[in-house]
Short mmCIF file of C-alpha atoms in Angstrom, two decimals:
data_model
loop_
_atom_site.label_atom_id
_atom_site.label_comp_id
_atom_site.label_asym_id
_atom_site.label_seq_id
_atom_site.Cartn_x
_atom_site.Cartn_y
_atom_site.Cartn_z
CA MET A 123 3.47 48.50 -20.42
CA THR A 124 5.70 48.82 -17.38
CA THR A 125 2.68 48.89 -15.08
CA HIS A 126 1.30 45.76 -16.77
CA LEU A 127 4.62 43.92 -16.32
CA CYS A 128 4.79 44.99 -12.69
CA ARG A 129 1.29 43.70 -12.04
CA LEU A 130 2.05 40.43 -13.84
CA SER A 131 5.26 40.00 -11.84
CA LEU A 132 3.46 40.76 -8.59
CA GLY A 133 0.67 38.33 -9.43
CA SER A 134 3.18 35.62 -10.31
CA SER A 135 5.04 36.19 -7.08
CA VAL A 136 1.86 35.93 -5.03
CA LEU A 137 0.86 32.75 -6.88
CA MET A 138 4.27 31.21 -6.28
CA PHE A 139 4.08 32.23 -2.64
CA LEU A 140 0.67 30.63 -2.18
CA SER A 141 1.68 27.41 -3.95
CA GLY A 142 5.23 27.19 -2.69
CA CYS A 143 6.89 24.35 -0.84
CA ALA A 144 5.34 23.32 2.45
CA VAL A 145 7.26 23.94 5.64
CA GLY A 146 8.79 20.99 7.46
CA PRO A 147 10.96 18.10 6.26
CA ASP A 148 10.06 16.31 3.03
CA PHE A 149 9.73 12.55 3.37
CA HIS A 150 12.19 10.21 1.68
CA PRO A 151 11.69 6.44 2.07
CA PRO A 152 14.49 4.80 4.04
CA SER A 153 17.02 3.08 1.84
CA ALA A 154 17.41 -0.67 1.86
CA PRO A 155 19.91 -1.98 4.42
CA SER A 156 23.32 -2.85 3.05
CA VAL A 157 22.92 -6.55 3.69
CA SER A 158 23.91 -9.07 1.04
CA SER A 159 22.54 -12.26 2.60
CA PHE A 160 20.03 -13.50 5.12
CA LEU A 161 22.35 -15.97 6.82
CA PRO A 162 25.98 -15.83 7.92
CA THR A 163 28.50 -16.47 5.16
CA ALA A 164 28.96 -20.07 6.21
CA HIS A 165 25.28 -20.74 5.49
CA ASP A 166 24.83 -18.34 2.59
CA ASP A 167 22.04 -19.34 0.20
CA ARG A 168 22.25 -16.37 -2.14
CA ALA A 169 23.91 -17.24 -5.37
CA GLY A 170 22.08 -18.85 -8.24
CA SER A 171 20.10 -21.94 -7.37
CA ALA A 172 21.42 -23.04 -4.02
CA PRO A 173 20.50 -26.57 -2.85
CA LEU A 174 18.98 -26.96 0.60
CA ASP A 175 19.27 -30.67 1.34
CA GLY A 176 16.84 -31.76 -1.36
CA LEU A 177 15.13 -28.41 -1.87
CA LYS A 178 16.45 -25.85 -4.33
CA LEU A 179 16.49 -22.14 -3.48
CA VAL A 180 16.28 -19.88 -6.52
CA SER A 181 17.60 -16.44 -5.62
CA GLY A 182 15.64 -13.55 -7.10
CA ALA A 183 12.79 -15.75 -8.37
CA GLU A 184 9.29 -14.27 -8.29
CA ILE A 185 6.94 -15.37 -5.54
CA PRO A 186 3.52 -16.21 -7.03
CA ALA A 187 0.52 -14.35 -5.69
CA GLN A 188 -1.15 -17.65 -4.77
CA TRP A 189 1.99 -19.11 -3.23
CA TRP A 190 0.02 -21.74 -1.29
CA GLY A 191 -0.64 -23.44 -4.60
CA LEU A 192 3.00 -24.61 -4.59
CA LEU A 193 2.05 -27.06 -1.81
CA ARG A 194 0.00 -28.90 -4.45
CA SER A 195 -3.14 -29.40 -2.37
CA GLU A 196 -6.48 -28.68 -4.03
CA GLY A 197 -8.19 -28.86 -0.64
CA LEU A 198 -5.89 -26.14 0.69
CA ASN A 199 -6.54 -24.00 -2.39
CA GLN A 200 -10.27 -24.30 -1.78
CA LEU A 201 -9.98 -23.34 1.89
CA VAL A 202 -7.84 -20.28 1.19
CA ARG A 203 -10.35 -19.09 -1.41
CA GLU A 204 -13.16 -19.49 1.11
CA ALA A 205 -11.18 -17.68 3.80
CA ILE A 206 -10.43 -14.73 1.51
CA ALA A 207 -14.10 -14.50 0.56
CA HIS A 208 -15.62 -14.87 4.04
CA ASN A 209 -13.11 -14.06 6.77
CA SER A 210 -14.35 -11.21 8.97
CA ASP A 211 -10.89 -9.87 9.87
CA LEU A 212 -10.06 -9.38 6.21
CA THR A 213 -13.42 -7.72 5.59
CA ALA A 214 -12.77 -5.35 8.49
CA ALA A 215 -9.30 -4.53 7.15
CA GLU A 216 -10.74 -3.69 3.73
CA ALA A 217 -13.32 -1.42 5.39
CA ALA A 218 -10.50 0.34 7.28
CA VAL A 219 -8.85 1.14 3.94
CA ARG A 220 -12.07 2.67 2.64
CA VAL A 221 -12.46 4.72 5.82
CA ALA A 222 -8.93 6.10 5.51
CA ARG A 223 -9.43 6.86 1.81
CA ALA A 224 -12.66 8.78 2.50
CA ASN A 225 -10.94 10.76 5.26
CA ALA A 226 -8.07 11.62 2.92
CA LEU A 227 -10.47 12.88 0.27
CA ALA A 228 -12.31 14.91 2.91
CA GLN A 229 -9.03 16.49 4.00
CA ARG A 230 -8.49 17.83 0.46
CA GLY A 231 -11.52 20.06 0.86
CA ALA A 232 -9.45 22.39 3.05
CA LEU A 233 -7.56 23.53 -0.07
CA PHE A 234 -10.70 25.11 -1.54
CA PRO A 235 -12.93 28.01 -0.48
CA SER A 236 -15.88 27.26 1.73
CA VAL A 237 -19.18 28.58 0.33
CA ASP A 238 -22.31 28.83 2.47
CA ALA A 239 -25.74 29.85 1.25
CA MET A 240 -28.28 31.22 3.69
CA LEU A 241 -31.93 32.04 3.40
CA ASP A 242 -33.58 33.81 6.32
CA ALA A 243 -37.32 34.45 6.14
CA ASN A 244 -39.64 35.62 8.88
CA ARG A 245 -43.16 36.88 9.26
CA GLN A 246 -43.98 39.27 12.06
CA LYS A 247 -46.80 41.30 13.51
CA ILE A 248 -46.20 44.63 15.19
CA ALA A 249 -48.39 47.06 17.08
CA VAL A 250 -49.30 50.11 14.97
CA ALA A 251 -50.64 53.33 16.52
CA PRO A 252 -53.93 54.56 14.95
CA THR A 253 -53.81 57.70 12.79
CA VAL A 254 -56.53 60.33 12.19
CA ASP A 255 -57.17 61.85 8.76
CA PRO A 256 -57.46 65.61 9.39
CA SER A 257 -59.69 66.19 6.39
CA THR A 258 -62.22 63.50 7.15
CA GLY A 259 -61.62 62.82 10.80
CA GLU A 260 -61.53 59.05 10.12
CA THR A 261 -59.20 56.77 12.16
CA SER A 262 -57.02 54.01 10.52
CA THR A 263 -54.32 51.64 11.80
CA GLY A 264 -52.57 50.49 8.60
CA PRO A 265 -50.96 47.05 8.06
CA SER A 266 -49.49 45.31 11.11
CA ARG A 267 -48.02 42.16 9.47
CA TYR A 268 -44.74 42.22 7.53
CA SER A 269 -42.39 39.79 5.79
CA VAL A 270 -38.60 40.04 5.76
CA VAL A 271 -36.54 37.76 3.46
CA THR A 272 -32.73 37.79 3.38
CA ARG A 273 -30.72 35.84 0.81
CA GLN A 274 -27.01 35.65 1.43
CA VAL A 275 -23.90 33.83 0.14
CA SER A 276 -20.74 33.74 2.25
CA VAL A 277 -17.32 32.67 1.01
CA SER A 278 -14.32 32.06 3.25
CA PHE A 279 -10.88 30.86 2.26
CA ALA A 280 -7.74 30.19 4.29
CA PRO A 281 -4.81 30.15 1.82
CA ASP A 282 -2.36 27.36 2.51
CA ILE A 283 0.57 29.75 2.61
CA TRP A 284 2.84 27.62 4.76
CA GLY A 285 1.70 24.25 3.47
CA GLY A 286 0.14 23.09 6.74
CA THR A 287 -2.97 21.86 4.94
CA ARG A 288 -0.87 20.08 2.36
CA ARG A 289 1.07 18.37 5.15
CA GLN A 290 -2.22 17.23 6.68
CA ILE A 291 -3.26 15.85 3.30
CA GLU A 292 0.11 14.13 3.01
CA SER A 293 -0.43 12.62 6.45
CA ALA A 294 -3.91 11.43 5.49
CA ASP A 295 -2.56 9.86 2.29
CA ALA A 296 0.09 8.08 4.34
CA GLU A 297 -2.67 6.76 6.59
CA VAL A 298 -4.39 5.32 3.51
CA GLU A 299 -1.15 3.61 2.54
CA LEU A 300 -0.73 2.35 6.10
CA GLN A 301 -4.20 0.81 6.14
CA ALA A 302 -3.68 -0.69 2.68
CA PHE A 303 -0.51 -2.48 3.75
CA GLN A 304 -2.06 -3.56 7.02
CA ARG A 305 -4.81 -5.06 4.92
CA GLU A 306 -2.16 -6.94 2.91
CA GLY A 307 -0.69 -8.12 6.19
CA VAL A 308 -4.06 -9.51 7.24
CA TYR A 309 -4.38 -11.20 3.83
CA LEU A 310 -0.95 -12.80 4.15
CA THR A 311 -1.51 -13.85 7.75
CA LEU A 312 -4.90 -15.32 6.89
CA ALA A 313 -3.56 -17.43 4.02
CA SER A 314 -0.62 -18.55 6.16
CA ASN A 315 -2.85 -19.46 9.10
CA VAL A 316 -5.13 -21.53 6.89
CA ALA A 317 -2.14 -23.38 5.45
CA LEU A 318 -0.59 -23.94 8.88
CA ALA A 319 -3.90 -25.12 10.35
CA ALA A 320 -4.33 -27.60 7.49
CA ILE A 321 -0.77 -28.88 7.99
CA GLU A 322 -1.35 -29.19 11.74
CA GLU A 323 -4.51 -31.19 11.03
CA ALA A 324 -2.49 -33.49 8.80
CA ARG A 325 0.16 -33.85 11.53
CA LEU A 326 -2.44 -34.80 14.14
CA ARG A 327 -4.04 -37.32 11.83
CA GLY A 328 -0.60 -38.78 11.20
CA GLN A 329 0.05 -39.07 14.93
CA ILE A 330 -3.35 -40.67 15.47
CA ASP A 331 -2.65 -43.18 12.70
CA ALA A 332 0.81 -43.95 14.12
CA THR A 333 -0.63 -44.43 17.61
CA ASN A 334 -3.32 -46.74 16.25
CA ARG A 335 -0.67 -48.80 14.44
CA VAL A 336 1.29 -49.20 17.65
CA ILE A 337 -1.89 -50.09 19.54
CA ALA A 338 -2.66 -52.76 16.95
CA LEU A 339 0.89 -54.11 17.30
CA GLN A 340 0.70 -54.09 21.10
CA THR A 341 -2.66 -55.86 20.99
CA LYS A 342 -1.15 -58.55 18.81
CA LEU A 343 1.85 -58.96 21.11
CA LEU A 344 -0.48 -59.13 24.12
CA SER A 345 -2.32 -62.02 22.48
CA ILE A 346 1.00 -63.81 21.99
CA LEU A 347 1.98 -63.28 25.63
CA ARG A 348 -1.37 -64.54 26.85
CA ARG A 349 -0.98 -67.74 24.83
CA GLN A 350 2.53 -68.20 26.16
CA PHE A 351 1.25 -67.59 29.70
CA GLU A 352 -1.32 -70.31 29.23
CA ILE A 353 1.40 -72.80 28.36
CA GLY A 354 3.65 -71.54 31.13
CA HIS A 355 6.38 -69.83 29.07
CA VAL A 356 5.91 -66.38 30.66
CA ALA A 357 4.79 -65.09 34.02
CA SER A 358 1.56 -63.24 34.66
CA SER A 359 3.57 -60.11 35.46
CA ASP A 360 4.81 -60.09 31.87
CA VAL A 361 1.24 -60.13 30.62
CA MET A 362 0.29 -57.32 32.97
CA THR A 363 3.29 -55.25 31.85
CA GLN A 364 2.16 -55.54 28.25
CA GLU A 365 -1.40 -54.65 29.24
CA THR A 366 -0.07 -51.52 30.95
CA ALA A 367 1.91 -50.52 27.85
CA LEU A 368 -1.21 -50.99 25.72
CA ALA A 369 -3.29 -48.89 28.12
CA GLN A 370 -0.71 -46.11 28.04
CA SER A 371 -0.81 -46.01 24.25
CA ARG A 372 -4.59 -45.85 24.28
CA LEU A 373 -4.35 -43.04 26.83
CA ALA A 374 -2.47 -40.94 24.28
CA LEU A 375 -5.35 -41.03 21.79
CA PRO A 376 -8.00 -38.74 23.42
CA PRO A 377 -5.74 -35.64 23.59
CA LEU A 378 -4.84 -36.12 19.94
CA VAL A 379 -8.49 -36.47 18.96
CA GLN A 380 -9.34 -33.34 20.96
CA SER A 381 -6.53 -31.38 19.29
CA LEU A 382 -7.78 -32.53 15.90
CA ALA A 383 -11.27 -31.27 16.72
CA THR A 384 -9.77 -27.92 17.78
CA GLN A 385 -7.97 -27.62 14.46
CA ARG A 386 -11.18 -28.31 12.58
CA HIS A 387 -12.87 -25.56 14.61
CA LEU A 388 -10.01 -23.20 13.76
CA LEU A 389 -10.35 -23.92 10.05
CA ALA A 390 -14.08 -23.24 10.32
CA PHE A 391 -13.37 -19.89 12.00
CA LEU A 392 -10.75 -18.87 9.43
CA THR A 393 -13.12 -19.61 6.57
CA GLY A 394 -16.00 -17.69 8.14
CA ARG A 395 -17.95 -20.72 9.31
CA PHE A 396 -19.43 -21.86 12.60
CA PRO A 397 -17.84 -24.90 14.31
CA ALA A 398 -20.97 -26.95 13.58
CA ASP A 399 -20.33 -26.43 9.86
CA PRO A 400 -16.65 -27.30 9.33
CA PRO A 401 -15.09 -27.13 5.85
CA SER A 402 -15.37 -30.26 3.78
CA PRO A 403 -11.69 -30.89 2.87
CA THR A 404 -9.70 -32.98 5.33
CA PHE A 405 -5.94 -33.19 5.34
CA ARG A 406 -3.21 -35.78 5.72
CA LEU A 407 0.47 -35.35 5.06
CA ALA A 408 -0.01 -37.13 1.76
CA SER A 409 -2.36 -34.27 0.78
CA PHE A 410 0.63 -31.94 0.36
CA GLY A 411 3.68 -31.88 -1.82
CA LEU A 412 6.87 -29.91 -1.59
CA PRO A 413 7.62 -27.40 -4.37
CA ARG A 414 10.43 -28.37 -6.69
CA ALA A 415 12.15 -25.04 -6.03
CA LEU A 416 11.68 -22.32 -3.44
CA PRO A 417 11.99 -18.67 -4.47
CA LEU A 418 14.31 -16.58 -2.32
CA SER A 419 14.14 -12.82 -2.63
CA VAL A 420 17.22 -10.66 -2.82
CA PRO A 421 17.78 -9.13 0.65
CA GLY A 422 17.53 -5.61 -0.72
CA ASP A 423 14.01 -6.32 -2.03
CA LEU A 424 12.61 -7.55 1.27
CA ILE A 425 11.69 -4.10 2.62
CA ARG A 426 9.54 -3.44 -0.47
CA GLN A 427 7.83 -6.83 -0.25
CA ARG A 428 6.93 -7.22 3.40
CA PRO A 429 3.51 -5.65 4.18
CA ASP A 430 4.51 -4.93 7.78
CA VAL A 431 7.65 -3.08 6.67
CA ARG A 432 5.67 -1.05 4.14
CA ALA A 433 3.06 -0.26 6.82
CA ALA A 434 5.83 0.88 9.18
CA GLU A 435 7.22 3.08 6.39
CA ALA A 436 3.79 4.63 5.85
CA SER A 437 3.52 5.28 9.58
CA LEU A 438 6.91 7.02 9.45
CA HIS A 439 5.70 9.09 6.50
CA GLU A 440 2.57 10.07 8.41
CA ALA A 441 4.60 11.14 11.45
CA ASN A 442 7.02 13.09 9.27
CA ALA A 443 4.17 15.07 7.68
CA GLN A 444 2.86 16.00 11.12
CA ILE A 445 6.08 17.92 11.77
CA GLY A 446 5.33 20.30 8.90
CA ALA A 447 1.74 20.68 10.06
CA ALA A 448 2.95 21.58 13.56
CA ILE A 449 5.40 24.16 12.19
CA ALA A 450 2.68 25.74 10.03
CA ASP A 451 0.44 26.14 13.07
CA ARG A 452 3.06 28.42 14.64
CA LEU A 453 3.12 30.82 11.66
CA PRO A 454 0.67 33.67 10.83
CA GLN A 455 -2.71 32.49 9.58
CA ILE A 456 -4.66 34.42 6.95
CA THR A 457 -8.37 34.07 6.27
CA LEU A 458 -10.18 35.78 3.38
CA SER A 459 -13.92 36.24 3.43
CA ALA A 460 -16.66 37.70 1.23
CA ASN A 461 -20.38 38.11 1.74
CA ILE A 462 -23.06 39.13 -0.72
CA GLY A 463 -26.80 39.13 -0.29
CA LYS A 464 -30.12 40.90 -0.64
CA THR A 465 -32.94 41.71 1.73
CA SER A 466 -36.57 42.02 0.68
CA SER A 467 -39.17 43.46 3.01
CA ASN A 468 -42.58 45.15 2.84
CA ALA A 469 -41.76 47.09 6.01
CA PRO A 470 -39.58 49.90 4.70
CA ASP A 471 -39.49 51.70 8.01
CA LEU A 472 -38.26 48.58 9.85
CA SER A 473 -36.06 46.65 7.40
CA PRO A 474 -34.64 48.39 4.36
CA SER A 475 -34.60 46.35 1.16
CA GLY A 476 -31.73 46.08 -1.28
CA ALA A 477 -28.36 44.45 -1.99
CA MET A 478 -25.48 44.22 0.46
CA TRP A 479 -21.89 42.93 0.29
CA GLN A 480 -18.81 42.69 2.43
CA VAL A 481 -15.19 41.72 1.74
CA GLY A 482 -12.64 41.24 4.47
CA SER A 483 -9.43 39.56 5.55
CA HIS A 484 -8.19 38.29 8.84
CA LEU A 485 -4.57 37.87 9.95
CA ALA A 486 -3.81 36.10 13.20
CA GLN A 487 -0.52 35.31 14.89
CA LYS A 488 -0.19 33.57 18.21
CA VAL A 489 1.73 35.91 20.52
CA PHE A 490 1.75 33.91 23.73
CA ASP A 491 0.57 30.37 24.43
CA ALA A 492 3.00 29.27 27.17
CA GLY A 493 4.92 27.17 24.64
CA THR A 494 1.92 25.05 23.60
CA LEU A 495 2.58 25.11 19.85
CA ALA A 496 6.33 24.75 20.31
CA TYR A 497 5.85 21.66 22.43
CA LYS A 498 3.42 20.26 19.88
CA GLN A 499 6.11 20.64 17.24
CA ARG A 500 8.60 18.93 19.52
CA ALA A 501 6.10 16.13 20.12
CA ALA A 502 5.69 15.69 16.35
CA GLU A 503 9.47 15.51 15.91
CA GLU A 504 9.83 12.95 18.67
CA GLY A 505 6.92 11.03 17.19
CA ALA A 506 8.83 10.79 13.91
CA SER A 507 11.92 9.57 15.81
CA ARG A 508 9.80 6.92 17.48
CA SER A 509 8.29 5.84 14.15
CA PHE A 510 11.78 5.52 12.65
CA ALA A 511 12.92 3.33 15.53
CA GLN A 512 9.80 1.18 15.12
CA TYR A 513 10.43 0.95 11.38
CA ARG A 514 13.99 -0.23 11.97
CA SER A 515 12.74 -2.83 14.46
CA VAL A 516 10.24 -4.16 11.91
CA VAL A 517 12.99 -4.40 9.28
CA LEU A 518 15.27 -6.32 11.62
CA ALA A 519 12.41 -8.66 12.53
CA ALA A 520 11.71 -9.25 8.82
CA PHE A 521 15.29 -10.34 8.16
CA GLN A 522 15.20 -12.48 11.28
CA ASN A 523 12.03 -14.22 10.06
CA VAL A 524 13.64 -15.13 6.75
CA ALA A 525 16.83 -16.34 8.41
CA ASP A 526 14.83 -18.43 10.88
CA ALA A 527 12.79 -19.99 8.07
CA LEU A 528 15.91 -20.86 6.05
CA SER A 529 17.63 -22.36 9.08
CA ALA A 530 14.49 -24.31 9.96
CA LEU A 531 14.23 -25.74 6.44
CA ARG A 532 17.81 -26.93 6.61
CA SER A 533 17.18 -28.50 10.03
CA ASP A 534 13.94 -30.04 8.77
CA SER A 535 15.79 -31.82 5.98
CA GLN A 536 18.25 -33.26 8.46
CA ALA A 537 15.48 -34.15 10.91
CA ILE A 538 13.50 -36.01 8.24
CA ALA A 539 16.56 -38.01 7.23
CA ALA A 540 17.32 -38.90 10.84
CA ALA A 541 13.68 -39.67 11.71
CA THR A 542 13.24 -41.83 8.61
CA ALA A 543 16.31 -43.90 9.51
CA ALA A 544 15.23 -44.18 13.15
CA GLU A 545 11.68 -45.20 12.27
CA SER A 546 12.90 -47.79 9.79
CA SER A 547 15.30 -49.25 12.34
CA ALA A 548 12.65 -49.31 15.08
CA ARG A 549 10.14 -50.97 12.78
CA ARG A 550 12.61 -53.72 11.80
CA ASN A 551 13.52 -54.19 15.44
CA VAL A 552 9.88 -54.62 16.43
CA GLU A 553 9.34 -57.15 13.64
CA LEU A 554 12.42 -59.10 14.75
CA ILE A 555 11.42 -59.03 18.41
CA GLN A 556 7.92 -60.15 17.51
CA ARG A 557 9.28 -63.25 15.77
CA GLN A 558 11.59 -63.96 18.68
CA LEU A 559 8.76 -63.44 21.15
CA GLU A 560 6.66 -66.02 19.34
CA GLN A 561 9.55 -68.41 19.83
CA GLY A 562 9.92 -67.43 23.50
CA LEU A 563 13.44 -66.04 23.02
CA VAL A 564 12.94 -62.45 24.24
CA ASN A 565 11.95 -61.16 27.64
CA VAL A 566 9.09 -58.68 27.99
CA PRO A 567 11.07 -55.57 29.07
CA ILE A 568 12.91 -55.68 25.75
CA VAL A 569 9.57 -55.97 23.94
CA ILE A 570 8.14 -52.99 25.83
CA GLU A 571 11.18 -50.85 25.07
CA ALA A 572 11.02 -51.74 21.37
CA GLN A 573 7.33 -50.78 21.21
CA ARG A 574 8.01 -47.45 22.92
CA ALA A 575 10.86 -46.73 20.53
CA TYR A 576 8.69 -47.57 17.54
CA LEU A 577 5.93 -45.21 18.71
CA ASP A 578 8.39 -42.40 19.43
CA THR A 579 10.21 -42.68 16.11
CA THR A 580 6.98 -42.98 14.14
CA THR A 581 5.50 -39.83 15.66
CA ALA A 582 8.85 -38.06 15.31
CA LEU A 583 8.83 -38.82 11.58
CA VAL A 584 5.30 -37.44 11.30
CA ASP A 585 6.37 -34.29 13.16
CA ALA A 586 9.45 -33.82 10.97
CA ARG A 587 7.45 -34.08 7.76
CA ALA A 588 4.81 -31.68 9.02
CA SER A 589 7.48 -29.23 10.20
CA ARG A 590 8.98 -29.14 6.75
CA PHE A 591 5.66 -28.14 5.21
CA ALA A 592 5.02 -25.61 7.99
CA ASP A 593 8.47 -24.04 7.60
CA THR A 594 7.94 -23.80 3.85
CA VAL A 595 4.81 -21.77 4.60
CA ALA A 596 6.82 -19.70 7.08
CA LEU A 597 9.38 -18.87 4.37
CA PHE A 598 6.68 -17.63 1.98
CA GLN A 599 5.16 -15.57 4.79
CA ALA A 600 8.56 -14.15 5.77
CA LEU A 601 9.23 -13.09 2.18
CA GLY A 602 5.93 -11.19 1.94
CA GLY A 603 3.74 -13.71 0.16
CA GLY A 604 3.87 -12.27 -3.38
CA TRP A 605 0.99 -9.81 -2.84
CA TRP A 606 2.52 -7.43 -5.42
CA ASN A 607 1.80 -9.99 -8.15
CA ARG A 608 -1.91 -10.09 -7.33
CA ARG A 609 -4.12 -8.14 -9.70
CA ASP A 610 -6.47 -6.75 -7.08
CA ALA A 611 -3.51 -5.68 -4.92
CA LYS A 612 -2.25 -3.52 -7.80
CA SER A 613 -5.65 -1.85 -8.09
CA HIS A 614 -5.69 -1.28 -4.33
CA ALA A 615 -2.26 0.33 -4.54
CA ALA A 616 -3.43 2.62 -7.33
CA ALA A 617 -6.50 3.61 -5.34
CA ALA A 618 -4.41 4.22 -2.23
CA SER A 619 -2.32 6.72 -4.15
CA LEU A 620 -5.53 8.68 -4.89
#
């Protein structure tokens, strides 16, 4: 009984030793920064539903997975769907996740014994000396061809005593997580780029329309000046000045048209098309609408929502696991092996037949390597320090992005109000000057200045409206885009955890 208990205790101890904790530091995700707001206290938009000059920020509200739908553009929804289905960068990112997952599964094989089966068969002919039968005097040579067949199974196993293999598996799993979040980053960037390209197209079309309106106005005023020149109310220089102003406005059109074509090519690229086959939806500022309320995440949740932060965390996890793997490489390594087989031969004098087996173990410890393994451990530790610094930089950039987007939205609201007032005033001024010009009461320099002001304020209003839509997209992108609410993202996360 005592012997049985001793054996059981010894077996339990060995089992615990072989499955014990791995050497090296265990990874713990960095805690959220102790930050209570994205902006300084004077501009704090945290509590409740904070107004933002016409827009309402709802703190802690969920960001929908298809956040671009809040811009209320069916054409944009269609383009984002096409981009997700056909964009090559996203396809490549998904393939990278599958590559990392396959490598992680392959790494797990090191925890199990390796079994090799071997079959060796050969046929040979040998020279045989003739023999003489003493009784008969006859000479014979006997058989000279033989077959030798060896069947063998070899088993080798390196117990993960120090946990080095488990640390390598941990590192491979972290690589899967890294690729998964990089894939989410590509997804978010793709959707944002499609939305921004569509908004930029709308802005350019608005500028083209505004320039055409001013050209039409200048053409009308030129006709008035020419009539007044014919009756002697104005000089020819006044007519030429107006012609120059009209030519300058027309000169502004070709660059805008070229930029519009470039945006259409960009949308084709993002949706997996060739430039000769651009997407069918076209966009104007009227194609979009502002959401009634904008969700604003709690600052402490941002590091769990941003794909780039999560990817940086996975990279830190991967580097941390490499420390344990480097430490394990410096410790004694044990390899167990076994071999069993059988040889069959019809040449008993040359190759004996029968079963064979062999069991062995191998213990190795590096005695001198000029500090190679020690420096590799130090490199792994410094690599983890570098990854932590990079992680912190990504976190700071994430908070900066949100703060920039919030500040931009506030400025956009003020810019729209100012641009609307300026455009309205310039339009009324042009209408007044036009009536006075028809009566011959205004000189041409005043007319030219009013036209220039009307063009500038009209395009400024277009830019302000487009900037507000673009900065709304930037806020959704800065907050992480709501990927965690997407059904397929949840299945990807489950698969990444293996």
